[in-house]
Backbone as JSON, one array per atom type, in Angstrom:
{
  "sequence": "MDEGYANLPTSHLLGSVPAVTQDDRKPGIPAAQGATSRLQEFPPAPGGNGGGYRPPGAPADGDIENQANWKGYFNVASYAPYFNVDTDVVVDRLISSVYPMDGFYRKIDVNPDMYGPLWITTTLVFMLAAFGNFATYLMQKKKNPDMWNFDVGYFSWAASVMYGYAIVVPAVFFFLFQYFGSRPNLVRFWCMWGYSLFVFIPASVLLLIPVEFLRWVIIALSGGASSWFIVLNLKDCTQGADMMVLIASAAVLQFALALFIKVFFFA",
  "N": [[-52.12, -46.32, -17.77], [-49.58, -48.16, -16.07], [-50.7, -50.75, -13.8], [-49.14, -51.31, -11.72], [-47.38, -49.32, -11.44], [-48.42, -47.19, -10.63], [-49.41, -47.27, -8.21], [-47.31, -46.67, -6.82], [-45.95, -43.97, -4.4], [-45.59, -40.53, -4.74], [-43.03, -39.44, -4.87], [-41.12, -41.02, -5.72], [-41.8, -41.48, -8.13], [-40.81, -38.92, -8.46], [-37.99, -39.13, -8.58], [-35.19, -38.1, -8.02], [-34.95, -35.6, -7.58], [-35.93, -33.24, -5.7], [-38.83, -32.02, -3.73], [-40.67, -28.57, -4.66], [-40.78, -26.72, -1.77], [-43.1, -24.15, -0.15], [-41.23, -22.7, 1.47], [-39.15, -23.18, 0.43], [-38.81, -21.35, -1.67], [-38.33, -19.24, -1.33], [-35.87, -16.23, -1.7], [-32.32, -16.78, -1.04], [-29.78, -15.37, 0.9], [-26.54, -13.92, -0.16], [-23.68, -15.56, -0.38], [-21.2, -14.28, -0.08], [-22.6, -11.5, 1.09], [-22.45, -9.23, 3.53], [-20.17, -10.14, 3.74], [-16.42, -9.79, 5.51], [-13.27, -8.35, 5.22], [-10.56, -9.73, 6.85], [-8.13, -8.52, 6.21], [-8.69, -5.85, 6.83], [-8.27, -5.2, 9.56], [-5.63, -5.33, 11.7], [-3.93, -7.51, 13.97], [-5.02, -9.77, 11.38], [-8.3, -11.24, 11.45], [-8.71, -14.35, 12.62], [-10.7, -17.31, 10.53], [-14.03, -16.84, 9.34], [-15.92, -15.44, 5.72], [-14.25, -13.51, 4.63], [-10.93, -12.05, 3.94], [-9.39, -11.42, 2.2], [-7.29, -10.49, -0.72], [-6.66, -13.69, -2.59], [-4.91, -15.86, -4.12], [-5.22, -17.65, -7.57], [-6.77, -20.99, -7.0], [-6.62, -21.12, -4.5], [-6.86, -22.1, -0.52], [-10.27, -21.66, 0.94], [-10.25, -20.68, 3.55], [-8.24, -20.21, 3.82], [-4.51, -21.83, 4.31], [-3.43, -20.5, 6.98], [-2.74, -19.85, 10.41], [-4.2, -17.41, 12.45], [-3.8, -15.56, 15.43], [-5.74, -13.25, 17.34], [-5.79, -11.97, 19.7], [-3.41, -10.04, 21.66], [-1.33, -11.6, 21.16], [-1.23, -11.61, 18.49], [0.35, -9.77, 17.39], [2.8, -10.21, 17.66], [3.5, -12.65, 16.06], [4.67, -14.05, 13.21], [2.64, -15.34, 11.56], [0.88, -13.87, 11.57], [1.55, -11.92, 9.93], [1.52, -12.68, 7.64], [-0.38, -12.73, 5.38], [-0.85, -10.09, 4.27], [1.59, -10.45, 2.8], [0.53, -11.56, 0.7], [0.25, -11.8, -2.42], [0.17, -11.69, -5.92], [2.43, -10.87, -8.55], [1.03, -9.48, -10.79], [-0.73, -8.08, -9.39], [0.76, -6.26, -7.55], [2.08, -4.89, -9.68], [-0.24, -3.62, -11.08], [-0.91, -1.92, -9.0], [1.1, -0.18, -8.52], [1.71, 0.91, -11.26], [-0.97, 2.55, -11.05], [0.15, 4.25, -8.45], [1.78, 6.17, -10.24], [-0.29, 6.76, -11.69], [-2.83, 8.81, -10.24], [-5.48, 8.99, -10.91], [-7.07, 6.7, -11.16], [-7.97, 5.37, -9.53], [-6.78, 4.27, -6.97], [-7.36, 3.82, -3.79], [-9.67, 2.72, -3.8], [-9.11, 0.37, -5.14], [-7.16, -1.24, -3.16], [-9.26, -1.35, -0.76], [-10.32, -3.8, 0.03], [-8.21, -5.55, 0.09], [-5.43, -4.75, 0.99], [-1.95, -5.01, 0.63], [1.07, -5.73, 2.36], [3.49, -5.86, 0.78], [4.39, -4.69, -1.17], [4.4, -1.75, -0.22], [7.02, -2.28, 1.25], [8.7, -3.28, -0.22], [9.05, -1.01, -2.16], [9.9, 0.64, -0.24], [12.54, -0.45, 0.62], [14.06, -0.68, -1.37], [13.94, 2.26, -2.17], [15.59, 3.32, -0.57], [18.36, 1.64, -0.87], [19.02, 2.8, -3.08], [18.59, 5.79, -3.14], [20.99, 6.06, -1.37], [23.42, 4.54, -2.79], [23.14, 6.16, -5.48], [23.11, 8.62, -4.44], [25.13, 8.91, -3.18], [27.02, 8.48, -5.81], [25.59, 10.43, -7.53], [26.72, 12.99, -6.14], [29.48, 13.02, -6.66], [30.2, 13.15, -9.58], [29.42, 15.88, -9.68], [31.32, 17.2, -8.46], [33.53, 16.43, -9.58], [34.52, 17.59, -11.54], [35.35, 19.6, -10.36], [36.72, 19.31, -7.97], [38.4, 16.42, -7.89], [40.03, 14.98, -5.94], [38.74, 15.55, -3.82], [36.15, 14.24, -3.01], [34.6, 11.83, -1.09], [33.51, 8.31, -0.32], [30.18, 8.65, 1.34], [29.18, 6.7, 3.62], [27.17, 7.14, 5.39], [25.1, 7.78, 4.17], [23.5, 6.11, 3.53], [22.25, 5.3, 6.38], [20.99, 7.39, 7.19], [19.44, 7.45, 5.04], [17.69, 4.96, 5.35], [16.49, 4.98, 7.72], [15.31, 7.73, 7.47], [13.17, 6.56, 5.27], [11.97, 4.48, 6.14], [11.3, 5.25, 9.0], [9.21, 7.52, 7.88], [7.94, 5.89, 6.49], [6.3, 4.45, 8.2], [5.63, 5.94, 10.4], [4.52, 8.3, 9.45], [1.99, 7.86, 8.2], [0.48, 6.01, 10.18], [0.44, 8.48, 12.38], [-1.43, 10.52, 10.9], [-3.85, 8.7, 10.67], [-4.63, 8.6, 13.59], [-5.43, 10.81, 13.85], [-7.32, 11.92, 11.69], [-9.3, 9.85, 12.77], [-9.49, 11.2, 14.95], [-10.54, 14.11, 14.52], [-13.53, 12.75, 13.27], [-13.67, 11.25, 10.98], [-13.52, 7.57, 9.89], [-10.72, 5.94, 9.34], [-8.94, 3.24, 7.88], [-5.75, 1.75, 9.54], [-4.46, -0.01, 8.2], [-4.9, 0.32, 5.11], [-3.67, 2.95, 5.09], [-0.88, 2.73, 5.49], [-0.31, 0.79, 3.64], [-1.18, 2.98, 1.36], [0.56, 4.87, 1.54], [3.1, 4.09, 1.45], [3.13, 3.05, -1.25], [3.12, 5.54, -2.33], [5.84, 6.15, -2.36], [6.68, 5.15, -4.58], [7.38, 6.33, -6.58], [9.58, 8.22, -6.4], [11.37, 6.44, -6.65], [12.25, 6.21, -10.06], [12.86, 8.76, -9.65], [14.84, 9.0, -8.56], [17.09, 7.92, -10.25], [16.67, 9.84, -12.1], [17.76, 11.97, -11.52], [20.44, 11.6, -11.19], [21.68, 13.17, -13.4], [23.73, 15.72, -14.18], [23.1, 18.33, -13.6], [21.92, 21.36, -12.08], [19.91, 22.59, -12.44], [17.7, 20.67, -13.55], [17.51, 19.05, -12.18], [15.84, 20.1, -10.11], [13.96, 20.59, -11.13], [12.97, 18.17, -11.68], [12.63, 16.92, -9.1], [10.66, 18.71, -8.11], [8.53, 17.93, -9.81], [8.12, 15.03, -9.26], [7.88, 15.25, -6.59], [5.43, 16.97, -6.75], [3.44, 15.13, -8.32], [3.67, 12.68, -6.45], [2.04, 13.97, -3.99], [-0.31, 14.79, -5.09], [-1.0, 12.44, -5.37], [-1.48, 11.55, -3.15], [-3.37, 13.18, -1.58], [-6.04, 12.8, -4.03], [-6.32, 10.31, -2.51], [-7.18, 10.08, -0.09], [-9.24, 12.01, -0.01], [-10.99, 10.14, -0.93], [-11.35, 8.13, 0.8], [-12.13, 10.08, 3.37], [-14.64, 10.65, 2.58], [-16.43, 12.4, 1.72], [-16.34, 13.79, 3.95], [-15.24, 16.77, 6.07], [-12.14, 17.19, 6.02], [-10.15, 19.18, 4.7], [-8.15, 20.5, 5.88], [-6.26, 18.68, 7.03], [-5.41, 17.16, 4.89], [-4.4, 18.57, 3.34], [-2.53, 19.24, 5.02], [-0.96, 16.73, 4.87], [-0.07, 16.74, 1.94], [1.77, 18.66, 1.8], [3.86, 17.61, 3.55], [4.22, 15.24, 2.42], [5.45, 16.64, -0.1], [7.57, 17.86, 1.07], [9.13, 15.88, 2.09], [10.06, 15.29, -0.44], [11.77, 17.25, -0.98], [13.62, 17.05, 0.69], [14.82, 15.14, -0.07], [16.21, 16.09, -2.39], [17.59, 18.01, -0.94], [19.03, 16.63, 0.61], [20.33, 14.26, -0.03], [21.11, 14.71, -2.86], [22.76, 17.43, -3.37]],
  "CA": [[-50.65, -46.56, -16.8], [-49.63, -49.61, -15.22], [-51.15, -50.84, -12.36], [-48.02, -51.64, -10.52], [-46.51, -47.84, -11.07], [-49.62, -46.49, -10.12], [-49.56, -47.46, -6.48], [-45.98, -46.09, -6.45], [-45.42, -43.01, -4.15], [-44.97, -39.82, -6.0], [-41.47, -39.17, -4.2], [-40.65, -41.87, -5.99], [-41.88, -40.93, -9.78], [-40.39, -38.31, -9.36], [-36.63, -39.28, -8.5], [-34.05, -37.2, -6.91], [-35.19, -34.0, -7.93], [-36.94, -32.64, -4.3], [-40.34, -31.39, -4.42], [-40.1, -27.32, -3.69], [-41.95, -26.21, -0.92], [-43.28, -22.5, 0.14], [-39.91, -22.17, 2.44], [-37.88, -23.02, -0.77], [-39.09, -20.41, -2.72], [-37.59, -17.48, -0.62], [-34.78, -15.66, -1.62], [-31.52, -16.46, -0.1], [-28.67, -14.58, 1.15], [-25.73, -14.19, -1.0], [-22.26, -15.71, 0.46], [-20.53, -12.53, 0.25], [-22.95, -10.57, 1.48], [-22.16, -9.39, 4.98], [-18.56, -10.44, 4.74], [-15.7, -8.72, 6.01], [-11.77, -8.59, 4.97], [-9.55, -9.91, 7.16], [-6.99, -7.66, 6.11], [-9.16, -4.64, 7.14], [-7.77, -5.12, 10.95], [-4.23, -6.39, 12.09], [-3.57, -8.3, 13.73], [-6.31, -10.09, 10.59], [-9.16, -11.87, 12.46], [-9.01, -15.53, 12.2], [-11.39, -17.3, 10.03], [-14.55, -15.67, 8.43], [-15.52, -15.33, 4.79], [-13.3, -12.54, 4.07], [-9.68, -12.62, 3.6], [-8.97, -10.17, 0.62], [-6.96, -11.13, -1.88], [-6.35, -14.87, -2.82], [-4.43, -16.41, -5.85], [-6.4, -18.92, -8.0], [-6.86, -22.04, -6.3], [-6.1, -21.25, -2.7], [-8.04, -22.5, 0.08], [-11.28, -20.67, 0.85], [-10.13, -20.15, 4.28], [-6.38, -20.13, 4.11], [-3.95, -22.06, 5.68], [-2.28, -19.58, 8.28], [-3.24, -19.37, 11.62], [-3.86, -15.89, 13.21], [-4.28, -14.59, 16.83], [-7.05, -12.46, 17.11], [-5.57, -11.06, 20.52], [-2.29, -9.4, 21.21], [-0.26, -12.73, 20.85], [-1.03, -11.91, 17.24], [1.4, -8.89, 16.94], [4.36, -11.44, 17.58], [3.45, -13.9, 15.41], [4.49, -14.12, 11.99], [1.61, -16.09, 10.69], [-0.27, -12.57, 11.06], [1.89, -11.03, 8.8], [2.06, -13.53, 6.1], [-1.38, -12.31, 4.55], [-0.14, -8.98, 3.74], [2.45, -10.37, 1.46], [0.25, -12.83, -0.07], [-0.16, -11.06, -3.7], [0.6, -12.0, -7.17], [3.32, -9.96, -8.96], [0.39, -8.5, -11.74], [-1.5, -7.16, -8.79], [1.43, -5.03, -7.21], [2.67, -4.26, -10.95], [-1.07, -2.81, -11.23], [-0.55, -0.75, -7.79], [2.45, 0.57, -9.05], [1.16, 1.97, -11.89], [-1.63, 3.49, -10.2], [0.65, 4.96, -7.8], [2.0, 7.15, -11.03], [-1.57, 7.36, -12.28], [-3.74, 8.63, -9.29], [-6.99, 8.82, -11.17], [-6.85, 5.25, -11.7], [-9.07, 4.85, -8.03], [-6.17, 3.55, -6.25], [-7.8, 3.88, -2.82], [-10.8, 1.18, -3.8], [-8.08, -1.07, -5.17], [-6.91, -1.59, -1.72], [-9.99, -1.35, -0.39], [-10.26, -5.57, 0.77], [-7.03, -6.41, 0.07], [-4.76, -4.16, 1.16], [-0.73, -5.43, 1.04], [2.54, -5.03, 2.44], [4.93, -6.35, 0.22], [4.67, -3.62, -2.16], [5.61, -0.75, 0.42], [7.97, -3.06, 1.66], [9.71, -3.62, -1.47], [9.4, 0.12, -2.66], [10.78, 1.72, 0.77], [13.85, -0.91, 1.24], [14.64, -0.29, -2.72], [14.43, 3.71, -2.66], [16.68, 3.14, 0.57], [19.34, 1.53, -1.48], [19.17, 3.6, -4.44], [19.14, 6.77, -2.56], [22.16, 5.57, -0.66], [24.24, 4.52, -3.6], [22.87, 7.19, -6.36], [23.62, 10.05, -3.61], [27.09, 9.41, -3.36], [27.28, 8.88, -7.4], [25.55, 12.44, -7.72], [27.93, 13.87, -5.32], [30.5, 12.82, -7.37], [29.57, 13.66, -10.84], [29.12, 17.16, -9.23], [32.63, 17.62, -7.75], [34.82, 15.57, -10.45], [35.08, 18.78, -12.5], [36.01, 20.89, -9.19], [38.32, 18.67, -7.32], [37.81, 14.7, -7.78], [40.54, 13.98, -5.0], [37.89, 15.84, -2.13], [35.39, 13.71, -2.81], [34.81, 10.83, -0.49], [32.36, 7.64, -0.07], [29.59, 8.8, 2.56], [28.41, 5.74, 3.95], [26.19, 7.99, 6.38], [24.06, 8.29, 3.36], [22.53, 4.8, 3.87], [21.73, 5.31, 7.42], [20.08, 8.31, 6.81], [18.09, 6.51, 4.28], [17.07, 3.91, 6.37], [16.05, 6.18, 8.67], [13.98, 8.85, 6.99], [12.54, 6.21, 4.77], [11.81, 3.74, 6.85], [10.66, 6.3, 9.56], [8.39, 8.33, 7.36], [6.57, 5.22, 5.74], [5.24, 3.76, 9.07], [5.37, 6.97, 11.19], [3.78, 9.13, 8.98], [1.03, 6.96, 8.48], [0.0, 6.15, 11.85], [0.29, 9.97, 12.65], [-2.7, 11.11, 9.9], [-4.84, 7.65, 10.88], [-5.03, 8.66, 14.48], [-5.83, 12.43, 13.77], [-8.54, 11.45, 11.11], [-10.22, 9.4, 13.83], [-9.53, 12.33, 16.14], [-11.43, 14.72, 13.89], [-14.47, 12.29, 13.48], [-13.36, 10.11, 10.04], [-13.46, 6.4, 9.88], [-9.76, 5.63, 8.27], [-7.93, 2.21, 7.94], [-4.46, 1.49, 9.65], [-3.37, -0.72, 7.53], [-4.86, 0.84, 4.44], [-3.01, 3.74, 5.09], [0.38, 2.19, 5.09], [-0.15, 0.51, 2.07], [-1.24, 3.73, 0.58], [1.56, 5.93, 1.88], [4.15, 3.22, 0.74], [3.32, 3.21, -2.49], [3.38, 6.75, -2.9], [7.05, 6.51, -2.22], [7.31, 4.7, -5.66], [7.44, 7.43, -8.04], [11.06, 8.68, -5.84], [12.5, 5.68, -7.61], [12.42, 6.75, -11.21], [13.17, 9.85, -10.15], [16.63, 9.35, -8.05], [17.69, 7.57, -11.84], [16.72, 10.68, -13.14], [18.77, 12.73, -10.46], [21.85, 11.89, -11.63], [21.83, 14.1, -14.38], [24.63, 16.56, -13.4], [22.7, 19.36, -14.22], [21.56, 21.64, -11.27], [18.35, 23.02, -12.82], [17.26, 19.57, -14.17], [17.41, 17.67, -10.81], [14.96, 20.71, -8.98], [12.74, 20.6, -12.27], [12.73, 16.56, -11.73], [12.32, 16.92, -7.92], [9.47, 19.0, -7.74], [7.5, 17.01, -10.34], [7.62, 13.54, -8.9], [7.36, 15.55, -5.41], [4.07, 17.03, -7.07], [2.73, 13.8, -8.14], [3.41, 11.74, -4.93], [1.67, 14.91, -3.06], [-1.35, 14.7, -5.55], [-1.29, 10.81, -5.1], [-2.09, 11.44, -1.62], [-4.51, 13.95, -1.74], [-6.68, 12.13, -4.26], [-6.68, 9.19, -1.93], [-7.36, 10.58, 1.09], [-10.5, 12.5, -0.1], [-11.55, 8.94, -0.93], [-11.23, 7.53, 2.53], [-12.89, 10.73, 3.89], [-16.15, 10.45, 1.95], [-16.88, 13.42, 1.87], [-16.18, 14.97, 4.94], [-14.21, 17.72, 5.79], [-10.6, 16.96, 6.44], [-9.0, 19.75, 3.91], [-6.56, 20.67, 6.6], [-5.13, 17.61, 6.96], [-5.2, 16.6, 3.86], [-3.4, 19.86, 2.62], [-0.94, 19.15, 5.79], [0.14, 15.74, 4.09], [0.44, 16.7, 0.9], [3.08, 19.2, 1.9], [4.44, 16.52, 4.44], [4.99, 14.82, 0.85], [6.62, 17.19, -0.93], [8.94, 18.3, 2.08], [9.8, 14.69, 1.76], [11.0, 15.15, -1.7], [12.81, 18.35, -1.01], [14.53, 16.79, 1.93], [15.88, 14.13, -0.84], [16.87, 16.51, -2.96], [18.69, 18.7, -0.86], [20.18, 16.22, 1.63], [21.43, 13.23, -1.34], [21.55, 15.08, -4.59], [22.8, 19.14, -3.53]],
  "C": [[-50.58, -47.51, -16.32], [-49.77, -49.74, -14.0], [-49.86, -50.42, -11.08], [-47.41, -49.62, -10.24], [-47.62, -47.11, -10.69], [-49.78, -46.0, -8.81], [-47.69, -46.88, -5.87], [-45.81, -44.79, -6.07], [-44.91, -41.48, -5.2], [-43.72, -39.34, -5.7], [-40.95, -40.02, -5.63], [-40.48, -42.05, -7.49], [-40.63, -39.7, -9.44], [-38.59, -37.87, -9.27], [-35.9, -38.79, -7.48], [-34.03, -35.84, -7.07], [-36.43, -34.05, -6.75], [-37.93, -32.04, -4.91], [-39.89, -29.95, -3.83], [-41.45, -26.61, -3.35], [-42.05, -24.69, -0.76], [-41.98, -22.24, 0.65], [-38.83, -21.46, 1.04], [-37.36, -22.22, -1.59], [-38.25, -19.06, -2.24], [-36.67, -17.59, -1.1], [-33.53, -15.94, -0.72], [-30.53, -15.4, -0.27], [-27.79, -14.77, 0.53], [-24.53, -14.76, -0.14], [-21.51, -14.69, 0.95], [-21.28, -11.86, 1.29], [-22.67, -10.27, 3.21], [-20.49, -9.55, 5.1], [-17.37, -9.43, 4.78], [-14.52, -8.94, 5.99], [-11.21, -8.84, 6.41], [-8.74, -9.06, 7.5], [-7.09, -6.32, 6.85], [-8.29, -3.96, 8.4], [-6.33, -6.06, 10.9], [-4.26, -6.51, 13.95], [-5.07, -9.17, 12.66], [-6.84, -11.51, 11.66], [-9.17, -13.25, 11.88], [-10.62, -16.42, 11.46], [-12.49, -16.39, 9.23], [-14.83, -15.64, 7.12], [-14.84, -14.52, 4.11], [-11.86, -12.83, 3.81], [-9.02, -11.8, 2.9], [-8.55, -11.08, 0.0], [-6.26, -12.58, -1.76], [-5.74, -15.25, -4.02], [-5.35, -17.28, -6.14], [-5.35, -20.12, -7.53], [-6.31, -22.49, -5.13], [-7.03, -21.66, -2.09], [-9.22, -21.71, 0.41], [-10.96, -19.85, 2.52], [-8.53, -19.61, 4.99], [-6.06, -21.04, 5.09], [-3.04, -21.69, 6.97], [-3.4, -19.59, 9.6], [-3.1, -18.24, 12.25], [-4.2, -16.06, 14.4], [-5.18, -13.52, 16.51], [-6.59, -11.7, 18.56], [-4.44, -10.74, 20.53], [-1.01, -10.27, 21.1], [0.19, -12.28, 19.52], [0.24, -11.04, 16.58], [2.78, -9.29, 16.85], [4.21, -12.03, 16.86], [3.52, -13.68, 14.21], [3.8, -14.24, 11.52], [0.63, -14.91, 10.6], [0.28, -11.58, 10.31], [1.64, -11.48, 7.6], [0.55, -13.03, 5.08], [-1.5, -11.43, 3.96], [0.83, -9.08, 2.42], [1.51, -11.56, 0.69], [-0.26, -12.04, -1.81], [0.74, -11.37, -5.1], [1.57, -10.43, -7.67], [2.07, -8.65, -10.03], [-0.32, -7.59, -10.59], [-0.68, -5.66, -8.55], [2.05, -4.62, -8.65], [0.79, -3.23, -11.17], [-1.38, -1.68, -10.31], [0.3, 0.28, -8.17], [2.09, 1.42, -10.2], [-0.23, 3.01, -11.61], [-1.12, 4.46, -9.37], [0.98, 6.12, -8.54], [1.0, 7.81, -11.61], [-2.65, 7.58, -11.09], [-5.1, 8.62, -9.46], [-7.58, 7.75, -11.15], [-7.82, 4.66, -10.71], [-8.1, 4.16, -7.28], [-6.4, 2.75, -4.66], [-8.93, 2.59, -2.88], [-10.47, 0.47, -4.33], [-7.59, -1.72, -4.31], [-8.06, -1.91, -0.79], [-9.99, -2.54, 0.6], [-9.49, -5.79, 0.89], [-6.08, -5.66, 0.01], [-3.41, -4.88, 1.39], [0.21, -4.27, 1.35], [3.5, -4.78, 2.02], [5.24, -5.56, -0.9], [5.7, -2.62, -1.38], [6.88, -1.08, 0.96], [9.15, -2.98, 0.81], [10.21, -2.03, -1.85], [10.69, 0.56, -1.28], [12.32, 0.59, 0.68], [14.91, -0.43, -0.82], [15.04, 1.38, -2.72], [15.4, 3.54, -1.55], [17.88, 3.22, 0.19], [19.5, 2.66, -2.5], [19.57, 5.02, -3.73], [20.84, 6.68, -1.74], [23.27, 5.61, -1.5], [24.26, 5.64, -4.74], [23.47, 8.83, -5.48], [24.58, 10.13, -3.58], [27.55, 9.52, -5.04], [26.67, 10.13, -7.98], [26.54, 13.1, -7.66], [29.3, 14.43, -6.42], [30.85, 13.15, -8.67], [29.46, 15.39, -10.55], [30.46, 17.55, -8.89], [33.88, 16.97, -8.41], [35.44, 16.54, -11.03], [35.76, 19.76, -11.6], [37.48, 20.06, -9.19], [37.93, 17.4, -7.13], [38.54, 13.83, -6.57], [39.64, 14.4, -3.76], [36.72, 14.71, -2.02], [36.02, 11.97, -1.99], [33.32, 9.86, -0.34], [31.64, 8.21, 1.11], [28.99, 7.86, 2.98], [27.17, 6.32, 5.19], [24.63, 8.2, 5.55], [23.04, 7.07, 3.78], [21.75, 4.55, 5.37], [20.99, 6.37, 7.85], [19.04, 7.86, 6.3], [17.12, 5.92, 4.83], [16.24, 4.47, 7.11], [14.93, 6.97, 8.76], [12.85, 7.52, 6.28], [11.54, 5.23, 5.21], [10.14, 4.25, 7.73], [9.14, 6.82, 9.0], [7.06, 7.47, 7.24], [5.7, 4.12, 6.76], [4.88, 5.1, 10.07], [4.05, 8.13, 10.78], [2.21, 8.75, 8.84], [-0.08, 6.68, 9.51], [-0.16, 7.27, 12.62], [-1.25, 10.39, 12.23], [-3.79, 9.96, 10.61], [-5.04, 8.07, 12.44], [-5.89, 10.25, 14.42], [-7.29, 12.59, 12.85], [-9.5, 10.67, 11.79], [-10.54, 10.37, 14.87], [-10.73, 13.32, 16.03], [-13.17, 14.16, 13.0], [-14.62, 11.49, 11.91], [-13.12, 8.69, 10.68], [-12.13, 5.62, 9.39], [-9.53, 4.15, 9.12], [-6.66, 2.11, 8.0], [-3.56, 1.27, 8.3], [-3.43, -0.44, 5.61], [-4.09, 2.56, 4.43], [-1.33, 3.3, 4.84], [0.62, 1.63, 3.77], [-0.32, 2.09, 0.92], [-0.38, 4.66, 0.09], [2.74, 5.28, 1.17], [4.01, 3.5, -0.92], [3.31, 4.49, -3.12], [4.49, 7.25, -2.45], [7.54, 6.35, -3.71], [7.72, 5.56, -6.66], [9.03, 8.21, -7.91], [12.06, 7.55, -6.66], [12.93, 5.94, -8.97], [13.42, 7.93, -11.01], [14.57, 10.46, -9.4], [17.66, 9.13, -9.42], [18.02, 8.87, -12.19], [17.7, 11.76, -12.55], [20.2, 12.34, -10.58], [22.44, 12.64, -12.73], [22.94, 15.32, -13.53], [24.16, 18.31, -13.69], [21.53, 20.17, -13.25], [19.73, 21.75, -11.64], [17.47, 22.03, -13.18], [17.25, 18.75, -12.61], [16.55, 18.43, -9.99], [13.73, 20.78, -9.78], [12.3, 18.88, -11.65], [11.94, 16.12, -10.07], [11.14, 17.65, -7.85], [7.82, 18.2, -9.14], [7.18, 15.77, -9.96], [7.32, 14.2, -7.27], [5.73, 16.3, -5.59], [3.28, 15.84, -7.09], [2.72, 13.05, -6.65], [2.34, 12.6, -3.99], [0.36, 14.96, -3.41], [-1.92, 13.36, -5.45], [-2.06, 10.65, -3.47], [-3.19, 12.17, -1.39], [-5.42, 13.3, -2.13], [-7.24, 11.08, -3.33], [-7.34, 9.54, -0.4], [-8.71, 11.41, 1.07], [-11.37, 11.36, -0.46], [-11.75, 8.03, 0.08], [-12.1, 8.49, 3.56], [-14.21, 10.52, 3.56], [-17.05, 11.48, 2.04], [-17.12, 14.28, 3.08], [-14.85, 15.68, 5.23], [-13.0, 18.33, 6.32], [-9.66, 17.86, 5.59], [-7.9, 20.15, 4.68], [-5.94, 19.9, 6.63], [-4.68, 16.9, 6.1], [-4.19, 17.44, 2.67], [-2.43, 19.36, 3.26], [-0.18, 17.35, 5.07], [0.38, 15.84, 2.9], [1.67, 17.8, 0.66], [4.0, 18.85, 2.74], [5.59, 15.92, 3.25], [5.69, 15.59, 0.06], [7.66, 17.95, -0.26], [9.67, 17.16, 1.79], [10.98, 14.92, 0.33], [12.0, 16.64, -1.73], [13.88, 18.22, -0.28], [15.37, 15.55, 1.0], [16.83, 14.54, -2.11], [18.11, 17.35, -2.75], [19.75, 18.25, -0.15], [21.06, 14.68, 0.11], [21.6, 13.85, -2.58], [22.11, 16.64, -4.67], [24.25, 18.78, -4.44]]
}
């Protein structure tokens, strides 16, 4: 070896490759370990490694400043993360809502959204109001079409019942589950109950068939499917806890909503 190189320090010969010390051999903690989603709470906590679903190319911490105190409830930016979903995500959850064995509650574990529930509820309100009037016309035109009038009150009833159900019922069951020792998540409950209403959208189209027997079959099947969806997902969130009374009550209430839709809008 050349005498000049022999006198050079070892670090120079290694170039840019650092020497491995004993401390460097210790296994590191994965970056995602311990990270919690900001969408688990409302309003979402600012910062952190979590944040739920982000579209490809989105910055790691997002570009929305959230409020951690009570002011966050009155800040529009606090609601924005719940609507930051792709169409593919929403479609996948819509499919899971009519195929409840697909593990819907695990899909929304860290990234519950409010876009789907809001879209479903709003669409259902307009469809019940419009199709309810049209179904009544189809049933009465054979008897006396001159006696039928468009009932504007269908819209206010549909909006009050659907929005009230989608907001109040999940909140009530959230507090009941907490009271009996479970640890549910309010945002996930809102997301789950909102998607459970999707099955009534195609059902409202089928309820236009002017055959009363078929209408009862359709509403019974859709109500049963929606109730079964609620039961399976509530079982997932209780994690083996004995909450069958509450779960059965939620299923009965869901089926009662289906009966209300049939009796009030498609009588």
